[in-house]
Amino acid sequence: MKIFETERLVIKRLENRDKHCFSELLTDPRILELIPQNAFTENQVTERFTKNLHLKRSDLRDRQCACGIFIKGQKELIGLALFLINKDNEKELGYRFRVDYWGHGYGKETTKGMLRYYFEHMHVNKVTADVNIANLGSVKILNTFMTPVKEFFNERDNCTDRTYEITKAQWLKQDYKQ
């Protein structure tokens, strides 16, 4: 099931064949260092993968979901688009990519597509995102679309995070919404 597409990417539900690449996204230390997050165990990977395998569109509204990011015309999973719910019960976006796909503009393209989907299809009024401030690539992406609203020390992840947000009204005023 396709959720949305961008100029170069398709964001869709995961399939069984995606598990190996999904596992890489939850275990590769180069990826996890920037989040930061500990590597998942094999059982945790399987549990998380299974939970997201048979998503329905309505799940994006009601629970945290991971959808696959694919280059159009290719079958290999390159990343995850994360439809999250923060501690204040607000919609939050997240993403991560396999290392070979860093630096190609896919994060910016995914963020723009996710914001469009949240505002135009899910009709939410505000979207947030949290980022480890040491993750300079993601900080740059979020600064493009959203406004930083606070910084805090994240004890669980032992890093300083920054929270960003954008409202639907702000999104509609921006040139990049097309």
PDB file of N, CA, C and O in Angstrom, residues 18-97:
ATOM      1  N   ASP A  18      11.581  -6.760   2.974  1.00  0.00           N
ATOM      2  CA  ASP A  18      12.272  -5.577   3.478  1.00  0.00           C
ATOM      3  C   ASP A  18      12.968  -5.801   4.823  1.00  0.00           C
ATOM      4  O   ASP A  18      13.666  -4.915   5.312  1.00  0.00           O
ATOM      5  N   LYS A  19      12.808  -6.978   5.419  1.00  0.00           N
ATOM      6  CA  LYS A  19      13.272  -7.172   6.796  1.00  0.00           C
ATOM      7  C   LYS A  19      14.775  -6.983   6.947  1.00  0.00           C
ATOM      8  O   LYS A  19      15.236  -6.381   7.931  1.00  0.00           O
ATOM      9  N   HIS A  20      15.579  -7.457   6.024  1.00  0.00           N
ATOM     10  CA  HIS A  20      17.035  -7.332   6.163  1.00  0.00           C
ATOM     11  C   HIS A  20      17.445  -5.854   6.221  1.00  0.00           C
ATOM     12  O   HIS A  20      18.235  -5.447   7.082  1.00  0.00           O
ATOM     13  N   CYS A  21      16.930  -5.052   5.319  1.00  0.00           N
ATOM     14  CA  CYS A  21      17.277  -3.626   5.299  1.00  0.00           C
ATOM     15  C   CYS A  21      16.669  -2.902   6.506  1.00  0.00           C
ATOM     16  O   CYS A  21      17.296  -2.003   7.079  1.00  0.00           O
ATOM     17  N   PHE A  22      15.475  -3.307   6.915  1.00  0.00           N
ATOM     18  CA  PHE A  22      14.840  -2.762   8.116  1.00  0.00           C
ATOM     19  C   PHE A  22      15.745  -3.007   9.323  1.00  0.00           C
ATOM     20  O   PHE A  22      15.988  -2.112  10.131  1.00  0.00           O
ATOM     21  N   SER A  23      16.259  -4.220   9.422  1.00  0.00           N
ATOM     22  CA  SER A  23      17.151  -4.583  10.520  1.00  0.00           C
ATOM     23  C   SER A  23      18.389  -3.688  10.533  1.00  0.00           C
ATOM     24  O   SER A  23      18.832  -3.226  11.590  1.00  0.00           O
ATOM     25  N   GLU A  24      18.945  -3.428   9.368  1.00  0.00           N
ATOM     26  CA  GLU A  24      20.120  -2.555   9.269  1.00  0.00           C
ATOM     27  C   GLU A  24      19.830  -1.171   9.845  1.00  0.00           C
ATOM     28  O   GLU A  24      20.675  -0.567  10.521  1.00  0.00           O
ATOM     29  N   LEU A  25      18.625  -0.657   9.605  1.00  0.00           N
ATOM     30  CA  LEU A  25      18.241   0.665  10.085  1.00  0.00           C
ATOM     31  C   LEU A  25      18.108   0.733  11.607  1.00  0.00           C
ATOM     32  O   LEU A  25      18.134   1.818  12.187  1.00  0.00           O
ATOM     33  N   LEU A  26      17.979  -0.424  12.250  1.00  0.00           N
ATOM     34  CA  LEU A  26      17.837  -0.475  13.707  1.00  0.00           C
ATOM     35  C   LEU A  26      19.074  -1.007  14.410  1.00  0.00           C
ATOM     36  O   LEU A  26      19.090  -1.103  15.641  1.00  0.00           O
ATOM     37  N   THR A  27      20.104  -1.373  13.638  1.00  0.00           N
ATOM     38  CA  THR A  27      21.287  -1.976  14.251  1.00  0.00           C
ATOM     39  C   THR A  27      22.613  -1.359  13.818  1.00  0.00           C
ATOM     40  O   THR A  27      23.615  -1.548  14.509  1.00  0.00           O
ATOM     41  N   ASP A  28      22.673  -0.661  12.717  1.00  0.00           N
ATOM     42  CA  ASP A  28      23.933  -0.095  12.222  1.00  0.00           C
ATOM     43  C   ASP A  28      24.382   1.028  13.159  1.00  0.00           C
ATOM     44  O   ASP A  28      23.686   2.043  13.300  1.00  0.00           O
ATOM     45  N   PRO A  29      25.550   0.885  13.790  1.00  0.00           N
ATOM     46  CA  PRO A  29      26.013   1.903  14.743  1.00  0.00           C
ATOM     47  C   PRO A  29      26.198   3.286  14.126  1.00  0.00           C
ATOM     48  O   PRO A  29      26.047   4.295  14.816  1.00  0.00           O
ATOM     49  N   ARG A  30      26.501   3.372  12.846  1.00  0.00           N
ATOM     50  CA  ARG A  30      26.678   4.676  12.194  1.00  0.00           C
ATOM     51  C   ARG A  30      25.355   5.435  12.134  1.00  0.00           C
ATOM     52  O   ARG A  30      25.327   6.661  12.244  1.00  0.00           O
ATOM     53  N   ILE A  31      24.261   4.708  11.967  1.00  0.00           N
ATOM     54  CA  ILE A  31      22.931   5.324  11.941  1.00  0.00           C
ATOM     55  C   ILE A  31      22.500   5.675  13.359  1.00  0.00           C
ATOM     56  O   ILE A  31      22.034   6.779  13.636  1.00  0.00           O
ATOM     57  N   LEU A  32      22.665   4.738  14.263  1.00  0.00           N
ATOM     58  CA  LEU A  32      22.169   4.892  15.631  1.00  0.00           C
ATOM     59  C   LEU A  32      22.924   5.954  16.424  1.00  0.00           C
ATOM     60  O   LEU A  32      22.362   6.576  17.321  1.00  0.00           O
ATOM     61  N   GLU A  33      24.184   6.186  16.076  1.00  0.00           N
ATOM     62  CA  GLU A  33      24.997   7.179  16.773  1.00  0.00           C
ATOM     63  C   GLU A  33      24.373   8.573  16.672  1.00  0.00           C
ATOM     64  O   GLU A  33      24.427   9.361  17.613  1.00  0.00           O
ATOM     65  N   LEU A  34      23.748   8.883  15.560  1.00  0.00           N
ATOM     66  CA  LEU A  34      23.180  10.207  15.346  1.00  0.00           C
ATOM     67  C   LEU A  34      21.814  10.399  15.996  1.00  0.00           C
ATOM     68  O   LEU A  34      21.366  11.524  16.164  1.00  0.00           O
ATOM     69  N   ILE A  35      21.169   9.309  16.378  1.00  0.00           N
ATOM     70  CA  ILE A  35      19.813   9.444  16.914  1.00  0.00           C
ATOM     71  C   ILE A  35      19.837   9.917  18.375  1.00  0.00           C
ATOM     72  O   ILE A  35      19.027  10.792  18.681  1.00  0.00           O
ATOM     73  N   PRO A  36      20.641   9.574  19.286  1.00  0.00           N
ATOM     74  CA  PRO A  36      21.349   8.310  19.470  1.00  0.00           C
ATOM     75  C   PRO A  36      20.418   7.251  20.051  1.00  0.00           C
ATOM     76  O   PRO A  36      19.454   7.571  20.736  1.00  0.00           O
ATOM     77  N   GLN A  37      20.766   6.022  19.771  1.00  0.00           N
ATOM     78  CA  GLN A  37      19.927   4.901  20.198  1.00  0.00           C
ATOM     79  C   GLN A  37      20.802   3.667  20.250  1.00  0.00           C
ATOM     80  O   GLN A  37      21.731   3.533  19.453  1.00  0.00           O
ATOM     81  N   ASN A  38      20.495   2.777  21.177  1.00  0.00           N
ATOM     82  CA  ASN A  38      21.197   1.501  21.223  1.00  0.00           C
ATOM     83  C   ASN A  38      20.677   0.600  20.123  1.00  0.00           C
ATOM     84  O   ASN A  38      19.504   0.699  19.726  1.00  0.00           O
ATOM     85  N   ALA A  39      21.531  -0.286  19.654  1.00  0.00           N
ATOM     86  CA  ALA A  39      21.114  -1.251  18.626  1.00  0.00           C
ATOM     87  C   ALA A  39      20.025  -2.152  19.176  1.00  0.00           C
ATOM     88  O   ALA A  39      20.054  -2.548  20.347  1.00  0.00           O
ATOM     89  N   PHE A  40      19.078  -2.461  18.334  1.00  0.00           N
ATOM     90  CA  PHE A  40      18.001  -3.380  18.699  1.00  0.00           C
ATOM     91  C   PHE A  40      18.548  -4.808  18.664  1.00  0.00           C
ATOM     92  O   PHE A  40      19.425  -5.123  17.860  1.00  0.00           O
ATOM     93  N   THR A  41      17.995  -5.660  19.498  1.00  0.00           N
ATOM     94  CA  THR A  41      18.321  -7.083  19.433  1.00  0.00           C
ATOM     95  C   THR A  41      17.560  -7.689  18.263  1.00  0.00           C
ATOM     96  O   THR A  41      16.625  -7.077  17.723  1.00  0.00           O
ATOM     97  N   GLU A  42      17.919  -8.898  17.882  1.00  0.00           N
ATOM     98  CA  GLU A  42      17.212  -9.573  16.792  1.00  0.00           C
ATOM     99  C   GLU A  42      15.725  -9.725  17.116  1.00  0.00           C
ATOM    100  O   GLU A  42      14.869  -9.521  16.251  1.00  0.00           O
ATOM    101  N   ASN A  43      15.404 -10.053  18.363  1.00  0.00           N
ATOM    102  CA  ASN A  43      13.995 -10.188  18.760  1.00  0.00           C
ATOM    103  C   ASN A  43      13.261  -8.853  18.680  1.00  0.00           C
ATOM    104  O   ASN A  43      12.106  -8.798  18.248  1.00  0.00           O
ATOM    105  N   GLN A  44      13.921  -7.775  19.096  1.00  0.00           N
ATOM    106  CA  GLN A  44      13.298  -6.455  19.021  1.00  0.00           C
ATOM    107  C   GLN A  44      13.066  -6.031  17.575  1.00  0.00           C
ATOM    108  O   GLN A  44      12.035  -5.442  17.250  1.00  0.00           O
ATOM    109  N   VAL A  45      14.027  -6.320  16.702  1.00  0.00           N
ATOM    110  CA  VAL A  45      13.873  -6.007  15.276  1.00  0.00           C
ATOM    111  C   VAL A  45      12.667  -6.753  14.724  1.00  0.00           C
ATOM    112  O   VAL A  45      11.814  -6.170  14.046  1.00  0.00           O
ATOM    113  N   THR A  46      12.578  -8.055  15.002  1.00  0.00           N
ATOM    114  CA  THR A  46      11.465  -8.868  14.504  1.00  0.00           C
ATOM    115  C   THR A  46      10.134  -8.345  15.019  1.00  0.00           C
ATOM    116  O   THR A  46       9.166  -8.224  14.258  1.00  0.00           O
ATOM    117  N   GLU A  47      10.084  -7.998  16.300  1.00  0.00           N
ATOM    118  CA  GLU A  47       8.841  -7.486  16.898  1.00  0.00           C
ATOM    119  C   GLU A  47       8.424  -6.176  16.237  1.00  0.00           C
ATOM    120  O   GLU A  47       7.270  -5.987  15.855  1.00  0.00           O
ATOM    121  N   ARG A  48       9.371  -5.251  16.075  1.00  0.00           N
ATOM    122  CA  ARG A  48       9.073  -3.949  15.468  1.00  0.00           C
ATOM    123  C   ARG A  48       8.678  -4.115  14.001  1.00  0.00           C
ATOM    124  O   ARG A  48       7.754  -3.468  13.515  1.00  0.00           O
ATOM    125  N   PHE A  49       9.377  -4.991  13.289  1.00  0.00           N
ATOM    126  CA  PHE A  49       9.077  -5.219  11.876  1.00  0.00           C
ATOM    127  C   PHE A  49       7.665  -5.788  11.725  1.00  0.00           C
ATOM    128  O   PHE A  49       6.870  -5.288  10.923  1.00  0.00           O
ATOM    129  N   THR A  50       7.357  -6.795  12.515  1.00  0.00           N
ATOM    130  CA  THR A  50       6.039  -7.437  12.439  1.00  0.00           C
ATOM    131  C   THR A  50       4.925  -6.447  12.754  1.00  0.00           C
ATOM    132  O   THR A  50       3.882  -6.441  12.098  1.00  0.00           O
ATOM    133  N   LYS A  51       5.159  -5.605  13.746  1.00  0.00           N
ATOM    134  CA  LYS A  51       4.165  -4.597  14.141  1.00  0.00           C
ATOM    135  C   LYS A  51       3.831  -3.657  12.985  1.00  0.00           C
ATOM    136  O   LYS A  51       2.707  -3.177  12.855  1.00  0.00           O
ATOM    137  N   ASN A  52       4.813  -3.391  12.118  1.00  0.00           N
ATOM    138  CA  ASN A  52       4.615  -2.435  11.026  1.00  0.00           C
ATOM    139  C   ASN A  52       4.351  -3.080   9.669  1.00  0.00           C
ATOM    140  O   ASN A  52       4.166  -2.386   8.683  1.00  0.00           O
ATOM    141  N   LEU A  53       4.317  -4.401   9.642  1.00  0.00           N
ATOM    142  CA  LEU A  53       4.219  -5.120   8.369  1.00  0.00           C
ATOM    143  C   LEU A  53       2.869  -4.973   7.676  1.00  0.00           C
ATOM    144  O   LEU A  53       2.805  -4.881   6.462  1.00  0.00           O
ATOM    145  N   HIS A  54       1.801  -4.952   8.410  1.00  0.00           N
ATOM    146  CA  HIS A  54       0.460  -4.948   7.797  1.00  0.00           C
ATOM    147  C   HIS A  54      -0.311  -3.673   8.134  1.00  0.00           C
ATOM    148  O   HIS A  54      -1.488  -3.720   8.471  1.00  0.00           O
ATOM    149  N   LEU A  55       0.350  -2.552   8.017  1.00  0.00           N
ATOM    150  CA  LEU A  55      -0.279  -1.276   8.340  1.00  0.00           C
ATOM    151  C   LEU A  55      -1.486  -1.004   7.472  1.00  0.00           C
ATOM    152  O   LEU A  55      -1.520  -1.335   6.289  1.00  0.00           O
ATOM    153  N   LYS A  56      -2.439  -0.353   8.094  1.00  0.00           N
ATOM    154  CA  LYS A  56      -3.582   0.213   7.372  1.00  0.00           C
ATOM    155  C   LYS A  56      -3.411   1.729   7.430  1.00  0.00           C
ATOM    156  O   LYS A  56      -2.751   2.260   8.318  1.00  0.00           O
ATOM    157  N   ARG A  57      -3.984   2.412   6.491  1.00  0.00           N
ATOM    158  CA  ARG A  57      -3.870   3.870   6.451  1.00  0.00           C
ATOM    159  C   ARG A  57      -4.324   4.498   7.776  1.00  0.00           C
ATOM    160  O   ARG A  57      -3.723   5.445   8.264  1.00  0.00           O
ATOM    161  N   SER A  58      -5.368   3.947   8.380  1.00  0.00           N
ATOM    162  CA  SER A  58      -5.880   4.483   9.649  1.00  0.00           C
ATOM    163  C   SER A  58      -4.870   4.352  10.782  1.00  0.00           C
ATOM    164  O   SER A  58      -4.900   5.123  11.744  1.00  0.00           O
ATOM    165  N   ASP A  59      -3.935   3.405  10.686  1.00  0.00           N
ATOM    166  CA  ASP A  59      -2.919   3.245  11.728  1.00  0.00           C
ATOM    167  C   ASP A  59      -2.038   4.480  11.844  1.00  0.00           C
ATOM    168  O   ASP A  59      -1.531   4.792  12.926  1.00  0.00           O
ATOM    169  N   LEU A  60      -1.842   5.194  10.751  1.00  0.00           N
ATOM    170  CA  LEU A  60      -0.999   6.388  10.769  1.00  0.00           C
ATOM    171  C   LEU A  60      -1.577   7.455  11.693  1.00  0.00           C
ATOM    172  O   LEU A  60      -0.847   8.281  12.232  1.00  0.00           O
ATOM    173  N   ARG A  61      -2.869   7.433  11.877  1.00  0.00           N
ATOM    174  CA  ARG A  61      -3.553   8.385  12.744  1.00  0.00           C
ATOM    175  C   ARG A  61      -3.484   7.996  14.211  1.00  0.00           C
ATOM    176  O   ARG A  61      -3.394   8.846  15.085  1.00  0.00           O
ATOM    177  N   ASP A  62      -3.563   6.696  14.446  1.00  0.00           N
ATOM    178  CA  ASP A  62      -3.821   6.207  15.795  1.00  0.00           C
ATOM    179  C   ASP A  62      -2.612   5.684  16.551  1.00  0.00           C
ATOM    180  O   ASP A  62      -2.690   5.496  17.758  1.00  0.00           O
ATOM    181  N   ARG A  63      -1.530   5.380  15.854  1.00  0.00           N
ATOM    182  CA  ARG A  63      -0.377   4.797  16.553  1.00  0.00           C
ATOM    183  C   ARG A  63       0.908   5.161  15.835  1.00  0.00           C
ATOM    184  O   ARG A  63       0.891   5.707  14.738  1.00  0.00           O
ATOM    185  N   GLN A  64       2.021   4.849  16.472  1.00  0.00           N
ATOM    186  CA  GLN A  64       3.315   5.112  15.864  1.00  0.00           C
ATOM    187  C   GLN A  64       3.579   4.056  14.799  1.00  0.00           C
ATOM    188  O   GLN A  64       3.382   2.874  15.042  1.00  0.00           O
ATOM    189  N   CYS A  65       4.013   4.504  13.630  1.00  0.00           N
ATOM    190  CA  CYS A  65       4.182   3.589  12.495  1.00  0.00           C
ATOM    191  C   CYS A  65       5.484   3.878  11.760  1.00  0.00           C
ATOM    192  O   CYS A  65       5.912   5.026  11.657  1.00  0.00           O
ATOM    193  N   ALA A  66       6.055   2.825  11.218  1.00  0.00           N
ATOM    194  CA  ALA A  66       7.236   2.946  10.351  1.00  0.00           C
ATOM    195  C   ALA A  66       6.849   2.485   8.955  1.00  0.00           C
ATOM    196  O   ALA A  66       6.380   1.358   8.773  1.00  0.00           O
ATOM    197  N   CYS A  67       7.019   3.362   7.984  1.00  0.00           N
ATOM    198  CA  CYS A  67       6.748   3.033   6.591  1.00  0.00           C
ATOM    199  C   CYS A  67       8.080   3.007   5.839  1.00  0.00           C
ATOM    200  O   CYS A  67       9.024   3.708   6.195  1.00  0.00           O
ATOM    201  N   GLY A  68       8.139   2.227   4.789  1.00  0.00           N
ATOM    202  CA  GLY A  68       9.355   2.121   4.010  1.00  0.00           C
ATOM    203  C   GLY A  68       9.516   3.269   3.034  1.00  0.00           C
ATOM    204  O   GLY A  68       8.538   3.777   2.483  1.00  0.00           O
ATOM    205  N   ILE A  69      10.776   3.663   2.823  1.00  0.00           N
ATOM    206  CA  ILE A  69      11.115   4.663   1.813  1.00  0.00           C
ATOM    207  C   ILE A  69      11.875   3.936   0.714  1.00  0.00           C
ATOM    208  O   ILE A  69      12.851   3.226   0.984  1.00  0.00           O
ATOM    209  N   PHE A  70      11.418   4.101  -0.521  1.00  0.00           N
ATOM    210  CA  PHE A  70      11.990   3.425  -1.680  1.00  0.00           C
ATOM    211  C   PHE A  70      12.232   4.431  -2.790  1.00  0.00           C
ATOM    212  O   PHE A  70      11.428   5.347  -2.982  1.00  0.00           O
ATOM    213  N   ILE A  71      13.294   4.249  -3.534  1.00  0.00           N
ATOM    214  CA  ILE A  71      13.503   5.036  -4.744  1.00  0.00           C
ATOM    215  C   ILE A  71      12.528   4.502  -5.789  1.00  0.00           C
ATOM    216  O   ILE A  71      12.369   3.283  -5.939  1.00  0.00           O
ATOM    217  N   LYS A  72      11.859   5.400  -6.483  1.00  0.00           N
ATOM    218  CA  LYS A  72      10.885   4.974  -7.498  1.00  0.00           C
ATOM    219  C   LYS A  72      11.523   3.985  -8.468  1.00  0.00           C
ATOM    220  O   LYS A  72      12.645   4.199  -8.932  1.00  0.00           O
ATOM    221  N   GLY A  73      10.806   2.921  -8.749  1.00  0.00           N
ATOM    222  CA  GLY A  73      11.265   1.912  -9.698  1.00  0.00           C
ATOM    223  C   GLY A  73      12.241   0.907  -9.118  1.00  0.00           C
ATOM    224  O   GLY A  73      12.693   0.008  -9.823  1.00  0.00           O
ATOM    225  N   GLN A  74      12.587   1.036  -7.823  1.00  0.00           N
ATOM    226  CA  GLN A  74      13.496   0.087  -7.188  1.00  0.00           C
ATOM    227  C   GLN A  74      12.796  -0.610  -6.027  1.00  0.00           C
ATOM    228  O   GLN A  74      11.878  -0.062  -5.435  1.00  0.00           O
ATOM    229  N   LYS A  75      13.241  -1.816  -5.713  1.00  0.00           N
ATOM    230  CA  LYS A  75      12.572  -2.618  -4.689  1.00  0.00           C
ATOM    231  C   LYS A  75      13.256  -2.589  -3.330  1.00  0.00           C
ATOM    232  O   LYS A  75      12.692  -3.027  -2.351  1.00  0.00           O
ATOM    233  N   GLU A  76      14.488  -2.063  -3.265  1.00  0.00           N
ATOM    234  CA  GLU A  76      15.240  -2.126  -2.013  1.00  0.00           C
ATOM    235  C   GLU A  76      14.877  -0.960  -1.086  1.00  0.00           C
ATOM    236  O   GLU A  76      14.912   0.204  -1.487  1.00  0.00           O
ATOM    237  N   LEU A  77      14.566  -1.298   0.161  1.00  0.00           N
ATOM    238  CA  LEU A  77      14.262  -0.318   1.194  1.00  0.00           C
ATOM    239  C   LEU A  77      15.505   0.533   1.464  1.00  0.00           C
ATOM    240  O   LEU A  77      16.580   0.001   1.739  1.00  0.00           O
ATOM    241  N   ILE A  78      15.354   1.863   1.395  1.00  0.00           N
ATOM    242  CA  ILE A  78      16.500   2.736   1.665  1.00  0.00           C
ATOM    243  C   ILE A  78      16.366   3.461   3.004  1.00  0.00           C
ATOM    244  O   ILE A  78      17.343   3.993   3.519  1.00  0.00           O
ATOM    245  N   GLY A  79      15.147   3.493   3.555  1.00  0.00           N
ATOM    246  CA  GLY A  79      14.956   4.208   4.817  1.00  0.00           C
ATOM    247  C   GLY A  79      13.568   4.001   5.380  1.00  0.00           C
ATOM    248  O   GLY A  79      12.758   3.259   4.822  1.00  0.00           O
ATOM    249  N   LEU A  80      13.334   4.668   6.490  1.00  0.00           N
ATOM    250  CA  LEU A  80      12.037   4.595   7.160  1.00  0.00           C
ATOM    251  C   LEU A  80      11.478   5.996   7.355  1.00  0.00           C
ATOM    252  O   LEU A  80      12.183   6.903   7.789  1.00  0.00           O
ATOM    253  N   ALA A  81      10.202   6.163   7.044  1.00  0.00           N
ATOM    254  CA  ALA A  81       9.439   7.357   7.371  1.00  0.00           C
ATOM    255  C   ALA A  81       8.647   7.003   8.617  1.00  0.00           C
ATOM    256  O   ALA A  81       7.852   6.059   8.600  1.00  0.00           O
ATOM    257  N   LEU A  82       8.882   7.748   9.695  1.00  0.00           N
ATOM    258  CA  LEU A  82       8.284   7.419  10.985  1.00  0.00           C
ATOM    259  C   LEU A  82       7.160   8.389  11.308  1.00  0.00           C
ATOM    260  O   LEU A  82       7.386   9.593  11.450  1.00  0.00           O
ATOM    261  N   PHE A  83       5.966   7.858  11.409  1.00  0.00           N
ATOM    262  CA  PHE A  83       4.790   8.625  11.807  1.00  0.00           C
ATOM    263  C   PHE A  83       4.634   8.391  13.304  1.00  0.00           C
ATOM    264  O   PHE A  83       4.223   7.315  13.731  1.00  0.00           O
ATOM    265  N   LEU A  84       4.982   9.408  14.094  1.00  0.00           N
ATOM    266  CA  LEU A  84       5.087   9.251  15.538  1.00  0.00           C
ATOM    267  C   LEU A  84       4.048  10.092  16.267  1.00  0.00           C
ATOM    268  O   LEU A  84       3.419  10.977  15.679  1.00  0.00           O
ATOM    269  N   ILE A  85       3.918   9.827  17.560  1.00  0.00           N
ATOM    270  CA  ILE A  85       3.065  10.615  18.451  1.00  0.00           C
ATOM    271  C   ILE A  85       3.932  10.962  19.657  1.00  0.00           C
ATOM    272  O   ILE A  85       4.458  10.065  20.314  1.00  0.00           O
ATOM    273  N   ASN A  86       4.094  12.264  19.931  1.00  0.00           N
ATOM    274  CA  ASN A  86       4.976  12.663  21.029  1.00  0.00           C
ATOM    275  C   ASN A  86       4.266  12.557  22.380  1.00  0.00           C
ATOM    276  O   ASN A  86       3.090  12.189  22.453  1.00  0.00           O
ATOM    277  N   LYS A  87       4.980  12.910  23.448  1.00  0.00           N
ATOM    278  CA  LYS A  87       4.442  12.754  24.803  1.00  0.00           C
ATOM    279  C   LYS A  87       3.242  13.667  25.058  1.00  0.00           C
ATOM    280  O   LYS A  87       2.461  13.416  25.965  1.00  0.00           O
ATOM    281  N   ASP A  88       3.071  14.711  24.251  1.00  0.00           N
ATOM    282  CA  ASP A  88       1.917  15.602  24.369  1.00  0.00           C
ATOM    283  C   ASP A  88       0.776  15.191  23.440  1.00  0.00           C
ATOM    284  O   ASP A  88      -0.144  15.959  23.204  1.00  0.00           O
ATOM    285  N   ASN A  89       0.882  13.983  22.874  1.00  0.00           N
ATOM    286  CA  ASN A  89      -0.120  13.419  21.970  1.00  0.00           C
ATOM    287  C   ASN A  89      -0.244  14.221  20.667  1.00  0.00           C
ATOM    288  O   ASN A  89      -1.309  14.284  20.062  1.00  0.00           O
ATOM    289  N   GLU A  90       0.866  14.834  20.242  1.00  0.00           N
ATOM    290  CA  GLU A  90       0.908  15.569  18.981  1.00  0.00           C
ATOM    291  C   GLU A  90       1.580  14.703  17.922  1.00  0.00           C
ATOM    292  O   GLU A  90       2.410  13.853  18.238  1.00  0.00           O
ATOM    293  N   LYS A  91       1.255  14.950  16.677  1.00  0.00           N
ATOM    294  CA  LYS A  91       1.882  14.222  15.576  1.00  0.00           C
ATOM    295  C   LYS A  91       3.335  14.662  15.445  1.00  0.00           C
ATOM    296  O   LYS A  91       3.639  15.852  15.522  1.00  0.00           O
ATOM    297  N   GLU A  92       4.195  13.699  15.247  1.00  0.00           N
ATOM    298  CA  GLU A  92       5.621  13.956  15.128  1.00  0.00           C
ATOM    299  C   GLU A  92       6.145  13.172  13.935  1.00  0.00           C
ATOM    300  O   GLU A  92       5.709  12.058  13.680  1.00  0.00           O
ATOM    301  N   LEU A  93       7.081  13.765  13.222  1.00  0.00           N
ATOM    302  CA  LEU A  93       7.682  13.042  12.109  1.00  0.00           C
ATOM    303  C   LEU A  93       9.103  12.636  12.456  1.00  0.00           C
ATOM    304  O   LEU A  93       9.763  13.260  13.282  1.00  0.00           O
ATOM    305  N   GLY A  94       9.536  11.571  11.821  1.00  0.00           N
ATOM    306  CA  GLY A  94      10.900  11.106  11.967  1.00  0.00           C
ATOM    307  C   GLY A  94      11.287  10.355  10.701  1.00  0.00           C
ATOM    308  O   GLY A  94      10.427  10.007   9.885  1.00  0.00           O
ATOM    309  N   TYR A  95      12.560  10.119  10.539  1.00  0.00           N
ATOM    310  CA  TYR A  95      13.039   9.368   9.382  1.00  0.00           C
ATOM    311  C   TYR A  95      14.434   8.886   9.702  1.00  0.00           C
ATOM    312  O   TYR A  95      15.114   9.414  10.585  1.00  0.00           O
ATOM    313  N   ARG A  96      14.855   7.886   8.981  1.00  0.00           N
ATOM    314  CA  ARG A  96      16.251   7.436   9.015  1.00  0.00           C
ATOM    315  C   ARG A  96      16.533   6.721   7.714  1.00  0.00           C
ATOM    316  O   ARG A  96      15.628   6.152   7.106  1.00  0.00           O
ATOM    317  N   PHE A  97      17.795   6.802   7.303  1.00  0.00           N
ATOM    318  CA  PHE A  97      18.206   6.214   6.027  1.00  0.00           C
ATOM    319  C   PHE A  97      19.413   5.320   6.230  1.00  0.00           C
ATOM    320  O   PHE A  97      20.249   5.573   7.097  1.00  0.00           O
TER     321      PHE A  97
END
